[in-house]
PDB file of C-alpha atoms in Angstrom:
ATOM      1  CA  MET N   1       0.000   0.000   0.000  1.00 46.00           C
ATOM      2  CA  SER N   2       1.376   3.401  -0.928  1.00 47.00           C
ATOM      3  CA  ALA N   3       2.006   6.125   1.637  1.00 54.00           C
ATOM      4  CA  ALA N   4      -0.831   8.224   0.145  1.00 53.00           C
ATOM      5  CA  GLU N   5      -3.295   5.346   0.469  1.00 54.00           C
ATOM      6  CA  SER N   6      -2.155   4.728   4.010  1.00 76.00           C
ATOM      7  CA  PHE N   7      -2.641   8.410   4.849  1.00 85.00           C
ATOM      8  CA  LYS N   8      -6.143   8.407   3.283  1.00 84.00           C
ATOM      9  CA  ARG N   9      -7.197   5.313   5.210  1.00 85.00           C
ATOM     10  CA  ARG N  10      -5.804   6.758   8.451  1.00 90.00           C
ATOM     11  CA  PHE N  11      -7.503  10.123   7.830  1.00 93.00           C
ATOM     12  CA  PHE N  12     -10.920   8.580   7.191  1.00 92.00           C
ATOM     13  CA  ARG N  13     -10.546   6.178  10.145  1.00 94.00           C
ATOM     14  CA  TRP N  14      -9.757   9.087  12.480  1.00 96.00           C
ATOM     15  CA  LEU N  15     -12.566  11.192  10.978  1.00 97.00           C
ATOM     16  CA  LEU N  16     -15.072   8.417  11.632  1.00 97.00           C
ATOM     17  CA  ALA N  17     -13.703   7.957  15.155  1.00 98.00           C
ATOM     18  CA  ILE N  18     -14.097  11.677  15.864  1.00 98.00           C
ATOM     19  CA  ILE N  19     -17.671  11.653  14.498  1.00 97.00           C
ATOM     20  CA  TYR N  20     -18.585   8.720  16.735  1.00 98.00           C
ATOM     21  CA  LEU N  21     -16.814  10.210  19.751  1.00 98.00           C
ATOM     22  CA  ILE N  22     -18.772  13.459  19.402  1.00 98.00           C
ATOM     23  CA  ALA N  23     -22.033  11.561  18.820  1.00 97.00           C
ATOM     24  CA  GLY N  24     -21.385   9.338  21.832  1.00 98.00           C
ATOM     25  CA  ILE N  25     -20.778  12.306  24.090  1.00 98.00           C
ATOM     26  CA  ALA N  26     -23.962  13.934  22.740  1.00 97.00           C
ATOM     27  CA  HIS N  27     -25.981  10.778  23.480  1.00 97.00           C
ATOM     28  CA  ILE N  28     -24.809  10.874  27.085  1.00 98.00           C
ATOM     29  CA  ARG N  29     -24.901  14.634  27.725  1.00 97.00           C
ATOM     30  CA  SER N  30     -28.058  15.552  25.767  1.00 96.00           C
ATOM     31  CA  PRO N  31     -30.242  12.482  25.281  1.00 97.00           C
ATOM     32  CA  GLY N  32     -33.502  14.387  24.679  1.00 95.00           C
ATOM     33  CA  GLY N  33     -33.346  14.534  20.896  1.00 95.00           C
ATOM     34  CA  PHE N  34     -32.319  10.889  20.668  1.00 96.00           C
ATOM     35  CA  LEU N  35     -35.143   9.878  22.996  1.00 96.00           C
ATOM     36  CA  ALA N  36     -37.601  11.815  20.846  1.00 95.00           C
ATOM     37  CA  ILE N  37     -36.762   9.806  17.713  1.00 96.00           C
ATOM     38  CA  THR N  38     -36.500   6.416  19.435  1.00 96.00           C
ATOM     39  CA  PRO N  39     -39.364   4.190  18.231  1.00 96.00           C
ATOM     40  CA  ASP N  40     -42.019   3.325  20.826  1.00 95.00           C
ATOM     41  CA  TRP N  41     -41.242  -0.394  20.581  1.00 96.00           C
ATOM     42  CA  VAL N  42     -37.707   0.083  21.982  1.00 96.00           C
ATOM     43  CA  PRO N  43     -37.703  -1.057  25.636  1.00 97.00           C
ATOM     44  CA  PHE N  44     -36.020   1.083  28.296  1.00 98.00           C
ATOM     45  CA  PRO N  45     -35.246   3.946  25.885  1.00 97.00           C
ATOM     46  CA  GLU N  46     -33.267   6.047  28.398  1.00 97.00           C
ATOM     47  CA  GLN N  47     -30.927   3.151  29.091  1.00 98.00           C
ATOM     48  CA  VAL N  48     -30.683   2.306  25.396  1.00 97.00           C
ATOM     49  CA  ILE N  49     -29.653   5.886  24.572  1.00 97.00           C
ATOM     50  CA  LEU N  50     -27.017   5.796  27.329  1.00 98.00           C
ATOM     51  CA  LEU N  51     -25.701   2.452  26.068  1.00 97.00           C
ATOM     52  CA  THR N  52     -25.603   3.694  22.468  1.00 96.00           C
ATOM     53  CA  GLY N  53     -23.500   6.644  23.614  1.00 97.00           C
ATOM     54  CA  ILE N  54     -21.133   4.313  25.422  1.00 98.00           C
ATOM     55  CA  ALA N  55     -20.997   2.046  22.337  1.00 97.00           C
ATOM     56  CA  GLU N  56     -20.116   4.992  20.101  1.00 98.00           C
ATOM     57  CA  ILE N  57     -17.324   6.116  22.419  1.00 98.00           C
ATOM     58  CA  ALA N  58     -15.988   2.553  22.722  1.00 97.00           C
ATOM     59  CA  GLY N  59     -16.101   2.155  18.938  1.00 97.00           C
ATOM     60  CA  ALA N  60     -14.235   5.424  18.455  1.00 98.00           C
ATOM     61  CA  ALA N  61     -11.598   4.320  20.961  1.00 97.00           C
ATOM     62  CA  GLY N  62     -11.279   0.987  19.179  1.00 97.00           C
ATOM     63  CA  LEU N  63     -10.724   2.657  15.817  1.00 96.00           C
ATOM     64  CA  MET N  64      -7.991   4.832  17.345  1.00 95.00           C
ATOM     65  CA  THR N  65      -6.212   1.978  19.150  1.00 93.00           C
ATOM     66  CA  PRO N  66      -2.854   1.097  17.547  1.00 89.00           C
ATOM     67  CA  PRO N  67      -2.800  -2.554  16.384  1.00 84.00           C
ATOM     68  CA  LYS N  68       0.403  -3.176  18.341  1.00 84.00           C
ATOM     69  CA  ILE N  69      -1.443  -2.429  21.598  1.00 88.00           C
ATOM     70  CA  ILE N  70      -4.642  -4.428  20.994  1.00 90.00           C
ATOM     71  CA  PRO N  71      -4.385  -6.232  17.631  1.00 83.00           C
ATOM     72  CA  SER N  72      -8.102  -6.881  17.132  1.00 93.00           C
ATOM     73  CA  ALA N  73      -9.472  -3.571  18.505  1.00 94.00           C
ATOM     74  CA  ARG N  74      -9.926  -1.851  15.135  1.00 94.00           C
ATOM     75  CA  TYR N  75     -11.472  -4.921  13.569  1.00 96.00           C
ATOM     76  CA  ALA N  76     -13.915  -5.351  16.462  1.00 97.00           C
ATOM     77  CA  ALA N  77     -14.698  -1.612  16.443  1.00 97.00           C
ATOM     78  CA  GLY N  78     -15.402  -1.725  12.708  1.00 97.00           C
ATOM     79  CA  ILE N  79     -17.863  -4.581  13.104  1.00 97.00           C
ATOM     80  CA  GLY N  80     -19.401  -3.037  16.210  1.00 97.00           C
ATOM     81  CA  LEU N  81     -19.911   0.386  14.642  1.00 98.00           C
ATOM     82  CA  ALA N  82     -21.321  -1.154  11.450  1.00 98.00           C
ATOM     83  CA  LEU N  83     -23.843  -3.128  13.515  1.00 97.00           C
ATOM     84  CA  TYR N  84     -24.552  -0.030  15.597  1.00 96.00           C
ATOM     85  CA  ALA N  85     -25.325   2.028  12.462  1.00 96.00           C
ATOM     86  CA  LEU N  86     -27.635  -0.736  11.276  1.00 96.00           C
ATOM     87  CA  CYS N  87     -29.435  -0.943  14.631  1.00 95.00           C
ATOM     88  CA  VAL N  88     -30.111   2.794  14.935  1.00 94.00           C
ATOM     89  CA  TYR N  89     -31.509   3.006  11.404  1.00 95.00           C
ATOM     90  CA  PRO N  90     -35.103   2.489  12.686  1.00 96.00           C
ATOM     91  CA  ALA N  91     -34.748   5.643  14.813  1.00 95.00           C
ATOM     92  CA  ASN N  92     -33.687   7.615  11.731  1.00 95.00           C
ATOM     93  CA  ILE N  93     -36.642   6.203   9.771  1.00 96.00           C
ATOM     94  CA  ASN N  94     -38.987   7.002  12.670  1.00 95.00           C
ATOM     95  CA  HIS N  95     -37.644  10.561  12.785  1.00 96.00           C
ATOM     96  CA  ALA N  96     -38.252  11.011   9.059  1.00 95.00           C
ATOM     97  CA  ILE N  97     -41.590   9.250   8.636  1.00 96.00           C
ATOM     98  CA  ASN N  98     -43.196  10.819  11.699  1.00 95.00           C
ATOM     99  CA  ASN N  99     -41.556  14.244  11.203  1.00 93.00           C
ATOM    100  CA  ILE N 100     -40.569  14.355  14.876  1.00 95.00           C
ATOM    101  CA  ALA N 101     -39.603  17.764  16.207  1.00 93.00           C
ATOM    102  CA  ILE N 102     -36.334  18.104  18.089  1.00 91.00           C
ATOM    103  CA  SER N 103     -35.939  21.240  20.203  1.00 87.00           C
ATOM    104  CA  GLY N 104     -39.203  22.481  18.719  1.00 89.00           C
ATOM    105  CA  ALA N 105     -38.074  22.230  15.097  1.00 91.00           C
ATOM    106  CA  THR N 106     -38.849  19.681  12.416  1.00 93.00           C
ATOM    107  CA  ALA N 107     -36.575  18.858   9.501  1.00 92.00           C
ATOM    108  CA  SER N 108     -37.522  18.600   5.845  1.00 92.00           C
ATOM    109  CA  TRP N 109     -36.806  15.738   3.479  1.00 94.00           C
ATOM    110  CA  LEU N 110     -33.792  17.751   2.312  1.00 94.00           C
ATOM    111  CA  TYR N 111     -32.318  16.611   5.647  1.00 93.00           C
ATOM    112  CA  HIS N 112     -33.992  13.222   6.076  1.00 94.00           C
ATOM    113  CA  GLY N 113     -33.456  11.937   2.526  1.00 95.00           C
ATOM    114  CA  PRO N 114     -29.651  12.256   2.490  1.00 95.00           C
ATOM    115  CA  ARG N 115     -29.426  11.086   6.101  1.00 94.00           C
ATOM    116  CA  LEU N 116     -31.329   7.890   5.320  1.00 96.00           C
ATOM    117  CA  ALA N 117     -29.407   7.339   2.080  1.00 96.00           C
ATOM    118  CA  PHE N 118     -26.069   7.843   3.847  1.00 95.00           C
ATOM    119  CA  GLN N 119     -26.678   5.174   6.520  1.00 95.00           C
ATOM    120  CA  PRO N 120     -25.471   2.250   4.332  1.00 96.00           C
ATOM    121  CA  ILE N 121     -22.357   4.285   3.547  1.00 95.00           C
ATOM    122  CA  PHE N 122     -21.771   4.769   7.281  1.00 95.00           C
ATOM    123  CA  ILE N 123     -21.990   0.989   7.714  1.00 97.00           C
ATOM    124  CA  TRP N 124     -19.502   0.430   4.890  1.00 96.00           C
ATOM    125  CA  TRP N 125     -17.218   3.186   6.207  1.00 96.00           C
ATOM    126  CA  ALA N 126     -17.050   1.503   9.626  1.00 97.00           C
ATOM    127  CA  LEU N 127     -16.097  -1.800   7.971  1.00 96.00           C
ATOM    128  CA  ILE N 128     -13.404  -0.089   5.882  1.00 93.00           C
ATOM    129  CA  ALA N 129     -12.076   1.872   8.886  1.00 93.00           C
ATOM    130  CA  GLY N 130     -11.875  -1.289  10.966  1.00 93.00           C
ATOM    131  CA  GLY N 131     -10.032  -3.204   8.272  1.00 90.00           C
ATOM    132  CA  VAL N 132     -12.909  -5.686   8.014  1.00 93.00           C
ATOM    133  CA  THR N 133     -13.241  -5.160   4.270  1.00 90.00           C
ATOM    134  CA  ASN N 134     -11.536  -3.231   1.536  1.00 85.00           C
ATOM    135  CA  TRP N 135     -14.345  -3.672  -0.994  1.00 79.00           C
ATOM    136  CA  PRO N 136     -14.435  -2.416  -3.705  1.00 73.00           C
ATOM    137  CA  PHE N 137     -10.800  -1.303  -3.542  1.00 70.00           C
ATOM    138  CA  GLY N 138      -9.133  -4.705  -3.699  1.00 66.00           C
ATOM    139  CA  ARG N 139      -7.546  -6.955  -1.109  1.00 59.00           C
ATOM    140  CA  ASN N 140      -7.943  -6.084   2.553  1.00 51.00           C
ATOM    141  CA  LYS N 141      -4.823  -4.151   3.597  1.00 51.00           C
ATOM    142  CA  SER N 142      -5.369  -2.063   6.682  1.00 49.00           C
TER     143      SER N 142
END
């Protein structure tokens, strides 16, 4: 792998880790908006929101862990964050379909459409960042 490819992979891994770290902190510090979009069928929503925040922070830490320290941390974080993004997709759909207001404001489909379309990319990005897959770029070389 060339130095430029290595830099790109590292940049996008760190970017994803930072996004999840910020989101995790937000889930813990300000759960109201996340609670508002959580579907009614989710049991113990307050605890689920807290646990999702912890999962995001743990995933971010895993992506940032050097392989020499914990060899499987990035791989596990990639799988965990991909599954996380899949599991929270119903909340994003609920937010869009039911036009749920957060802090008194609703969002248009100019927000919801791209957000829903981007979720599979977030799943793929987590798998790439964790070195789980390199598709469609060739052999897996993290």
